[in-house]
Amino acid sequence: MKSITSKGIAIRFVFALLLVLLSYNPSTFSYYHWLLSSISEPTPWLALSAVALIIGWVIYVRATLKSLGPVGLTLAALLVAIIIWALIDIGLISISEPSAFVWLLE
């Protein structure tokens, strides 16, 4: 079994971040916005991108479920939600600005 390195963690983090940001982000440069703008005329590039994103999501979701399990995943989600709640409570995050809040949720 290979050992975990900081380089391996960084690579996984970068790919996960790219997967999320390419799927949807508030800057309107995402698959979601591309799909909405060209829904009337689908292209093979749109379909190819959809399949590539689905493959990426399946890989990451399966790896997450395998490593954390349902209980660990629930606890991790709760931890993130409570941290966001605390940041809102102390005023570091404003929910009145939806774009900033969406960036944080991603």
Tab-separated table of N, CA and C in Angstrom:
chain	number	residue	atom	x	y	z
A	1	MET	N	0.837	-1.173	0.000
A	1	MET	CA	0.000	0.000	0.000
A	1	MET	C	0.889	1.247	0.000
A	2	LYS	N	0.547	2.206	-0.822
A	2	LYS	CA	1.316	3.442	-0.897
A	2	LYS	C	0.975	4.342	0.285
A	3	SER	N	1.955	5.130	0.692
A	3	SER	CA	1.705	6.062	1.791
A	3	SER	C	1.097	7.356	1.250
A	4	ILE	N	0.412	8.056	2.118
A	4	ILE	CA	-0.212	9.317	1.749
A	4	ILE	C	0.848	10.415	1.824
A	5	THR	N	0.931	11.205	0.754
A	5	THR	CA	1.887	12.312	0.727
A	5	THR	C	1.137	13.630	0.601
A	6	SER	N	1.801	14.705	0.928
A	6	SER	CA	1.171	16.020	0.795
A	6	SER	C	0.912	16.345	-0.675
A	7	LYS	N	1.770	15.859	-1.560
A	7	LYS	CA	1.563	16.072	-2.996
A	7	LYS	C	0.302	15.347	-3.459
A	8	GLY	N	0.097	14.120	-2.990
A	8	GLY	CA	-1.103	13.366	-3.345
A	8	GLY	C	-2.368	14.037	-2.851
A	9	ILE	N	-2.309	14.564	-1.635
A	9	ILE	CA	-3.467	15.277	-1.080
A	9	ILE	C	-3.747	16.534	-1.893
A	10	ALA	N	-2.706	17.268	-2.254
A	10	ALA	CA	-2.872	18.494	-3.037
A	10	ALA	C	-3.474	18.199	-4.405
A	11	ILE	N	-3.017	17.145	-5.058
A	11	ILE	CA	-3.547	16.779	-6.376
A	11	ILE	C	-5.022	16.410	-6.272
A	12	ARG	N	-5.378	15.620	-5.265
A	12	ARG	CA	-6.786	15.247	-5.077
A	12	ARG	C	-7.650	16.474	-4.802
A	13	PHE	N	-7.122	17.387	-3.987
A	13	PHE	CA	-7.865	18.599	-3.666
A	13	PHE	C	-8.097	19.447	-4.912
A	14	VAL	N	-7.065	19.621	-5.724
A	14	VAL	CA	-7.182	20.435	-6.944
A	14	VAL	C	-8.205	19.824	-7.899
A	15	PHE	N	-8.151	18.505	-8.101
A	15	PHE	CA	-9.112	17.868	-8.999
A	15	PHE	C	-10.537	17.954	-8.456
A	16	ALA	N	-10.712	17.804	-7.150
A	16	ALA	CA	-12.048	17.925	-6.556
A	16	ALA	C	-12.573	19.349	-6.716
A	17	LEU	N	-11.715	20.333	-6.485
A	17	LEU	CA	-12.118	21.727	-6.637
A	17	LEU	C	-12.488	22.031	-8.085
A	18	LEU	N	-11.693	21.549	-9.025
A	18	LEU	CA	-12.013	21.741	-10.444
A	18	LEU	C	-13.349	21.102	-10.807
A	19	LEU	N	-13.599	19.903	-10.304
A	19	LEU	CA	-14.855	19.212	-10.587
A	19	LEU	C	-16.042	20.036	-10.106
A	20	VAL	N	-15.956	20.548	-8.899
A	20	VAL	CA	-17.053	21.349	-8.345
A	20	VAL	C	-17.220	22.648	-9.119
A	21	LEU	N	-16.131	23.366	-9.350
A	21	LEU	CA	-16.225	24.669	-10.009
A	21	LEU	C	-16.597	24.563	-11.483
A	22	LEU	N	-16.205	23.487	-12.142
A	22	LEU	CA	-16.617	23.304	-13.534
A	22	LEU	C	-18.086	22.906	-13.632
A	23	SER	N	-18.597	22.238	-12.625
A	23	SER	CA	-20.007	21.840	-12.627
A	23	SER	C	-20.909	23.049	-12.425
A	24	TYR	N	-20.617	23.847	-11.387
A	24	TYR	CA	-21.407	25.051	-11.108
A	24	TYR	C	-20.590	26.020	-10.281
A	25	ASN	N	-20.689	27.284	-10.635
A	25	ASN	CA	-20.154	28.371	-9.815
A	25	ASN	C	-20.891	29.645	-10.193
A	26	PRO	N	-20.939	30.627	-9.309
A	26	PRO	CA	-21.720	31.835	-9.582
A	26	PRO	C	-21.127	32.765	-10.635
A	27	SER	N	-19.944	32.480	-11.141
A	27	SER	CA	-19.332	33.381	-12.122
A	27	SER	C	-19.911	33.210	-13.522
A	28	THR	N	-20.814	32.303	-13.699
A	28	THR	CA	-21.470	31.940	-14.971
A	28	THR	C	-20.526	31.232	-15.944
A	29	PHE	N	-19.348	30.834	-15.498
A	29	PHE	CA	-18.442	30.039	-16.328
A	29	PHE	C	-18.445	28.619	-15.776
A	30	SER	N	-19.514	27.876	-16.124
A	30	SER	CA	-19.662	26.515	-15.613
A	30	SER	C	-20.513	25.703	-16.586
A	31	TYR	N	-20.504	24.399	-16.386
A	31	TYR	CA	-21.309	23.523	-17.227
A	31	TYR	C	-22.789	23.867	-17.099
A	32	TYR	N	-23.228	24.144	-15.888
A	32	TYR	CA	-24.634	24.482	-15.643
A	32	TYR	C	-25.064	25.669	-16.506
A	33	HIS	N	-24.280	26.728	-16.512
A	33	HIS	CA	-24.629	27.913	-17.294
A	33	HIS	C	-24.498	27.655	-18.797
A	34	TRP	N	-23.523	26.854	-19.176
A	34	TRP	CA	-23.355	26.492	-20.583
A	34	TRP	C	-24.568	25.698	-21.051
A	35	LEU	N	-25.023	24.768	-20.228
A	35	LEU	CA	-26.197	23.964	-20.565
A	35	LEU	C	-27.432	24.838	-20.708
A	36	LEU	N	-27.657	25.763	-19.788
A	36	LEU	CA	-28.821	26.640	-19.854
A	36	LEU	C	-28.800	27.527	-21.095
A	37	SER	N	-27.623	27.989	-21.481
A	37	SER	CA	-27.541	28.891	-22.633
A	37	SER	C	-27.684	28.167	-23.969
A	38	SER	N	-27.456	26.857	-23.993
A	38	SER	CA	-27.541	26.135	-25.269
A	38	SER	C	-28.496	24.949	-25.189
A	39	ILE	N	-29.511	25.057	-24.359
A	39	ILE	CA	-30.452	23.950	-24.183
A	39	ILE	C	-31.257	23.687	-25.456
A	40	SER	N	-31.494	24.721	-26.250
A	40	SER	CA	-32.299	24.548	-27.460
A	40	SER	C	-31.534	23.854	-28.583
A	41	GLU	N	-30.219	23.930	-28.561
A	41	GLU	CA	-29.418	23.271	-29.589
A	41	GLU	C	-28.258	22.510	-28.959
A	42	PRO	N	-28.514	21.276	-28.521
A	42	PRO	CA	-27.450	20.484	-27.897
A	42	PRO	C	-26.342	20.138	-28.890
A	43	THR	N	-25.134	20.049	-28.386
A	43	THR	CA	-23.981	19.722	-29.220
A	43	THR	C	-23.287	18.487	-28.644
A	44	PRO	N	-22.461	17.831	-29.460
A	44	PRO	CA	-21.713	16.694	-28.919
A	44	PRO	C	-20.751	17.115	-27.811
A	45	TRP	N	-20.272	18.361	-27.841
A	45	TRP	CA	-19.352	18.844	-26.807
A	45	TRP	C	-20.063	18.973	-25.463
A	46	LEU	N	-21.325	19.358	-25.522
A	46	LEU	CA	-22.135	19.445	-24.308
A	46	LEU	C	-22.344	18.054	-23.720
A	47	ALA	N	-22.647	17.092	-24.580
A	47	ALA	CA	-22.851	15.713	-24.122
A	47	ALA	C	-21.549	15.110	-23.596
A	48	LEU	N	-20.451	15.349	-24.291
A	48	LEU	CA	-19.150	14.840	-23.854
A	48	LEU	C	-18.761	15.420	-22.493
A	49	SER	N	-18.995	16.706	-22.326
A	49	SER	CA	-18.696	17.350	-21.045
A	49	SER	C	-19.565	16.788	-19.927
A	50	ALA	N	-20.833	16.528	-20.232
A	50	ALA	CA	-21.739	15.959	-19.225
A	50	ALA	C	-21.248	14.587	-18.775
A	51	VAL	N	-20.881	13.755	-19.721
A	51	VAL	CA	-20.400	12.410	-19.380
A	51	VAL	C	-19.103	12.493	-18.571
A	52	ALA	N	-18.194	13.386	-18.963
A	52	ALA	CA	-16.932	13.538	-18.226
A	52	ALA	C	-17.188	14.004	-16.792
A	53	LEU	N	-18.106	14.959	-16.617
A	53	LEU	CA	-18.429	15.429	-15.269
A	53	LEU	C	-19.096	14.336	-14.440
A	54	ILE	N	-19.987	13.578	-15.054
A	54	ILE	CA	-20.653	12.485	-14.333
A	54	ILE	C	-19.629	11.442	-13.886
A	55	ILE	N	-18.696	11.103	-14.766
A	55	ILE	CA	-17.641	10.147	-14.397
A	55	ILE	C	-16.843	10.687	-13.204
A	56	GLY	N	-16.467	11.948	-13.273
A	56	GLY	CA	-15.720	12.556	-12.174
A	56	GLY	C	-16.491	12.528	-10.868
A	57	TRP	N	-17.775	12.884	-10.917
A	57	TRP	CA	-18.597	12.880	-9.702
A	57	TRP	C	-18.761	11.476	-9.140
A	58	VAL	N	-18.957	10.491	-10.001
A	58	VAL	CA	-19.111	9.109	-9.523
A	58	VAL	C	-17.833	8.649	-8.822
A	59	ILE	N	-16.686	8.950	-9.418
A	59	ILE	CA	-15.408	8.562	-8.809
A	59	ILE	C	-15.249	9.205	-7.433
A	60	TYR	N	-15.495	10.504	-7.344
A	60	TYR	CA	-15.297	11.202	-6.076
A	60	TYR	C	-16.333	10.816	-5.023
A	61	VAL	N	-17.584	10.641	-5.413
A	61	VAL	CA	-18.615	10.253	-4.439
A	61	VAL	C	-18.352	8.843	-3.923
A	62	ARG	N	-17.995	7.914	-4.823
A	62	ARG	CA	-17.703	6.544	-4.373
A	62	ARG	C	-16.492	6.507	-3.448
A	63	ALA	N	-15.453	7.265	-3.781
A	63	ALA	CA	-14.262	7.294	-2.921
A	63	ALA	C	-14.591	7.893	-1.553
A	64	THR	N	-15.417	8.924	-1.546
A	64	THR	CA	-15.809	9.547	-0.276
A	64	THR	C	-16.616	8.587	0.576
A	65	LEU	N	-17.592	7.923	-0.035
A	65	LEU	CA	-18.405	6.967	0.719
A	65	LEU	C	-17.570	5.797	1.225
A	66	LYS	N	-16.614	5.360	0.411
A	66	LYS	CA	-15.766	4.237	0.812
A	66	LYS	C	-14.856	4.620	1.980
A	67	SER	N	-14.325	5.834	1.950
A	67	SER	CA	-13.385	6.222	3.002
A	67	SER	C	-14.078	6.677	4.286
A	68	LEU	N	-15.186	7.385	4.172
A	68	LEU	CA	-15.848	7.913	5.362
A	68	LEU	C	-17.015	7.060	5.839
A	69	GLY	N	-17.701	6.441	4.907
A	69	GLY	CA	-18.908	5.711	5.273
A	69	GLY	C	-20.049	6.692	5.502
A	70	PRO	N	-21.264	6.183	5.634
A	70	PRO	CA	-22.418	7.070	5.800
A	70	PRO	C	-22.348	7.919	7.076
A	71	VAL	N	-21.908	7.318	8.173
A	71	VAL	CA	-21.837	8.065	9.434
A	71	VAL	C	-20.770	9.153	9.352
A	72	GLY	N	-19.603	8.815	8.838
A	72	GLY	CA	-18.530	9.797	8.700
A	72	GLY	C	-18.903	10.929	7.764
A	73	LEU	N	-19.589	10.592	6.677
A	73	LEU	CA	-20.027	11.610	5.731
A	73	LEU	C	-21.030	12.551	6.382
A	74	THR	N	-21.950	12.007	7.146
A	74	THR	CA	-22.935	12.830	7.853
A	74	THR	C	-22.248	13.746	8.862
A	75	LEU	N	-21.306	13.204	9.616
A	75	LEU	CA	-20.590	14.017	10.601
A	75	LEU	C	-19.752	15.108	9.932
A	76	ALA	N	-19.114	14.792	8.818
A	76	ALA	CA	-18.319	15.793	8.099
A	76	ALA	C	-19.216	16.910	7.572
A	77	ALA	N	-20.384	16.549	7.019
A	77	ALA	CA	-21.327	17.553	6.524
A	77	ALA	C	-21.828	18.435	7.667
A	78	LEU	N	-22.110	17.827	8.812
A	78	LEU	CA	-22.536	18.603	9.980
A	78	LEU	C	-21.443	19.562	10.441
A	79	LEU	N	-20.210	19.104	10.443
A	79	LEU	CA	-19.098	19.955	10.850
A	79	LEU	C	-18.979	21.173	9.940
A	80	VAL	N	-19.043	20.954	8.638
A	80	VAL	CA	-18.950	22.063	7.685
A	80	VAL	C	-20.125	23.021	7.868
A	81	ALA	N	-21.336	22.483	8.028
A	81	ALA	CA	-22.518	23.327	8.214
A	81	ALA	C	-22.402	24.179	9.475
A	82	ILE	N	-21.908	23.602	10.554
A	82	ILE	CA	-21.785	24.351	11.807
A	82	ILE	C	-20.690	25.410	11.710
A	83	ILE	N	-19.610	25.109	11.010
A	83	ILE	CA	-18.556	26.114	10.809
A	83	ILE	C	-19.101	27.293	10.011
A	84	ILE	N	-19.864	27.017	8.947
A	84	ILE	CA	-20.469	28.096	8.154
A	84	ILE	C	-21.436	28.900	9.014
A	85	TRP	N	-22.242	28.227	9.807
A	85	TRP	CA	-23.175	28.887	10.709
A	85	TRP	C	-22.427	29.807	11.679
A	86	ALA	N	-21.329	29.331	12.237
A	86	ALA	CA	-20.541	30.133	13.176
A	86	ALA	C	-19.946	31.361	12.485
A	87	LEU	N	-19.465	31.193	11.255
A	87	LEU	CA	-18.901	32.327	10.515
A	87	LEU	C	-19.969	33.370	10.199
A	88	ILE	N	-21.182	32.922	9.909
A	88	ILE	CA	-22.299	33.846	9.687
A	88	ILE	C	-22.640	34.551	10.999
A	89	ASP	N	-22.651	33.800	12.090
A	89	ASP	CA	-23.020	34.344	13.392
A	89	ASP	C	-22.061	35.438	13.857
A	90	ILE	N	-20.770	35.287	13.584
A	90	ILE	CA	-19.816	36.318	14.017
A	90	ILE	C	-19.630	37.424	12.975
A	91	GLY	N	-20.350	37.321	11.856
A	91	GLY	CA	-20.355	38.393	10.873
A	91	GLY	C	-19.277	38.323	9.815
A	92	LEU	N	-18.537	37.226	9.725
A	92	LEU	CA	-17.515	37.109	8.683
A	92	LEU	C	-18.114	36.801	7.320
A	93	ILE	N	-19.314	36.235	7.327
A	93	ILE	CA	-20.003	35.896	6.081
A	93	ILE	C	-21.376	36.540	6.107
A	94	SER	N	-21.744	37.168	5.007
A	94	SER	CA	-23.063	37.784	4.905
A	94	SER	C	-23.936	36.949	3.977
A	95	ILE	N	-25.103	36.566	4.457
A	95	ILE	CA	-26.009	35.803	3.597
A	95	ILE	C	-26.847	36.726	2.722
A	96	SER	N	-26.706	38.040	2.915
A	96	SER	CA	-27.432	38.977	2.061
A	96	SER	C	-26.771	39.097	0.689
A	97	GLU	N	-25.533	38.656	0.559
A	97	GLU	CA	-24.828	38.638	-0.732
A	97	GLU	C	-24.783	37.194	-1.222
A	98	PRO	N	-25.752	36.799	-2.071
A	98	PRO	CA	-25.851	35.388	-2.457
A	98	PRO	C	-24.625	34.848	-3.188
A	99	SER	N	-23.977	35.657	-3.994
A	99	SER	CA	-22.833	35.167	-4.757
A	99	SER	C	-21.707	34.711	-3.832
A	100	ALA	N	-21.403	35.501	-2.833
A	100	ALA	CA	-20.340	35.136	-1.891
A	100	ALA	C	-20.719	33.891	-1.103
A	101	PHE	N	-21.985	33.788	-0.744
A	101	PHE	CA	-22.444	32.631	0.025
A	101	PHE	C	-22.353	31.355	-0.811
A	102	VAL	N	-22.693	31.436	-2.089
A	102	VAL	CA	-22.605	30.266	-2.976
A	102	VAL	C	-21.155	29.843	-3.146
A	103	TRP	N	-20.243	30.809	-3.300
A	103	TRP	CA	-18.819	30.467	-3.400
A	103	TRP	C	-18.369	29.709	-2.163
A	104	LEU	N	-18.839	30.120	-1.001
A	104	LEU	CA	-18.458	29.458	0.239
A	104	LEU	C	-19.027	28.047	0.307
A	105	LEU	N	-20.267	27.874	-0.110
A	105	LEU	CA	-20.888	26.556	-0.062
A	105	LEU	C	-20.187	25.572	-0.983
A	106	GLU	N	-19.613	26.064	-2.049
A	106	GLU	CA	-18.913	25.166	-2.957
A	106	GLU	C	-17.625	24.744	-2.333
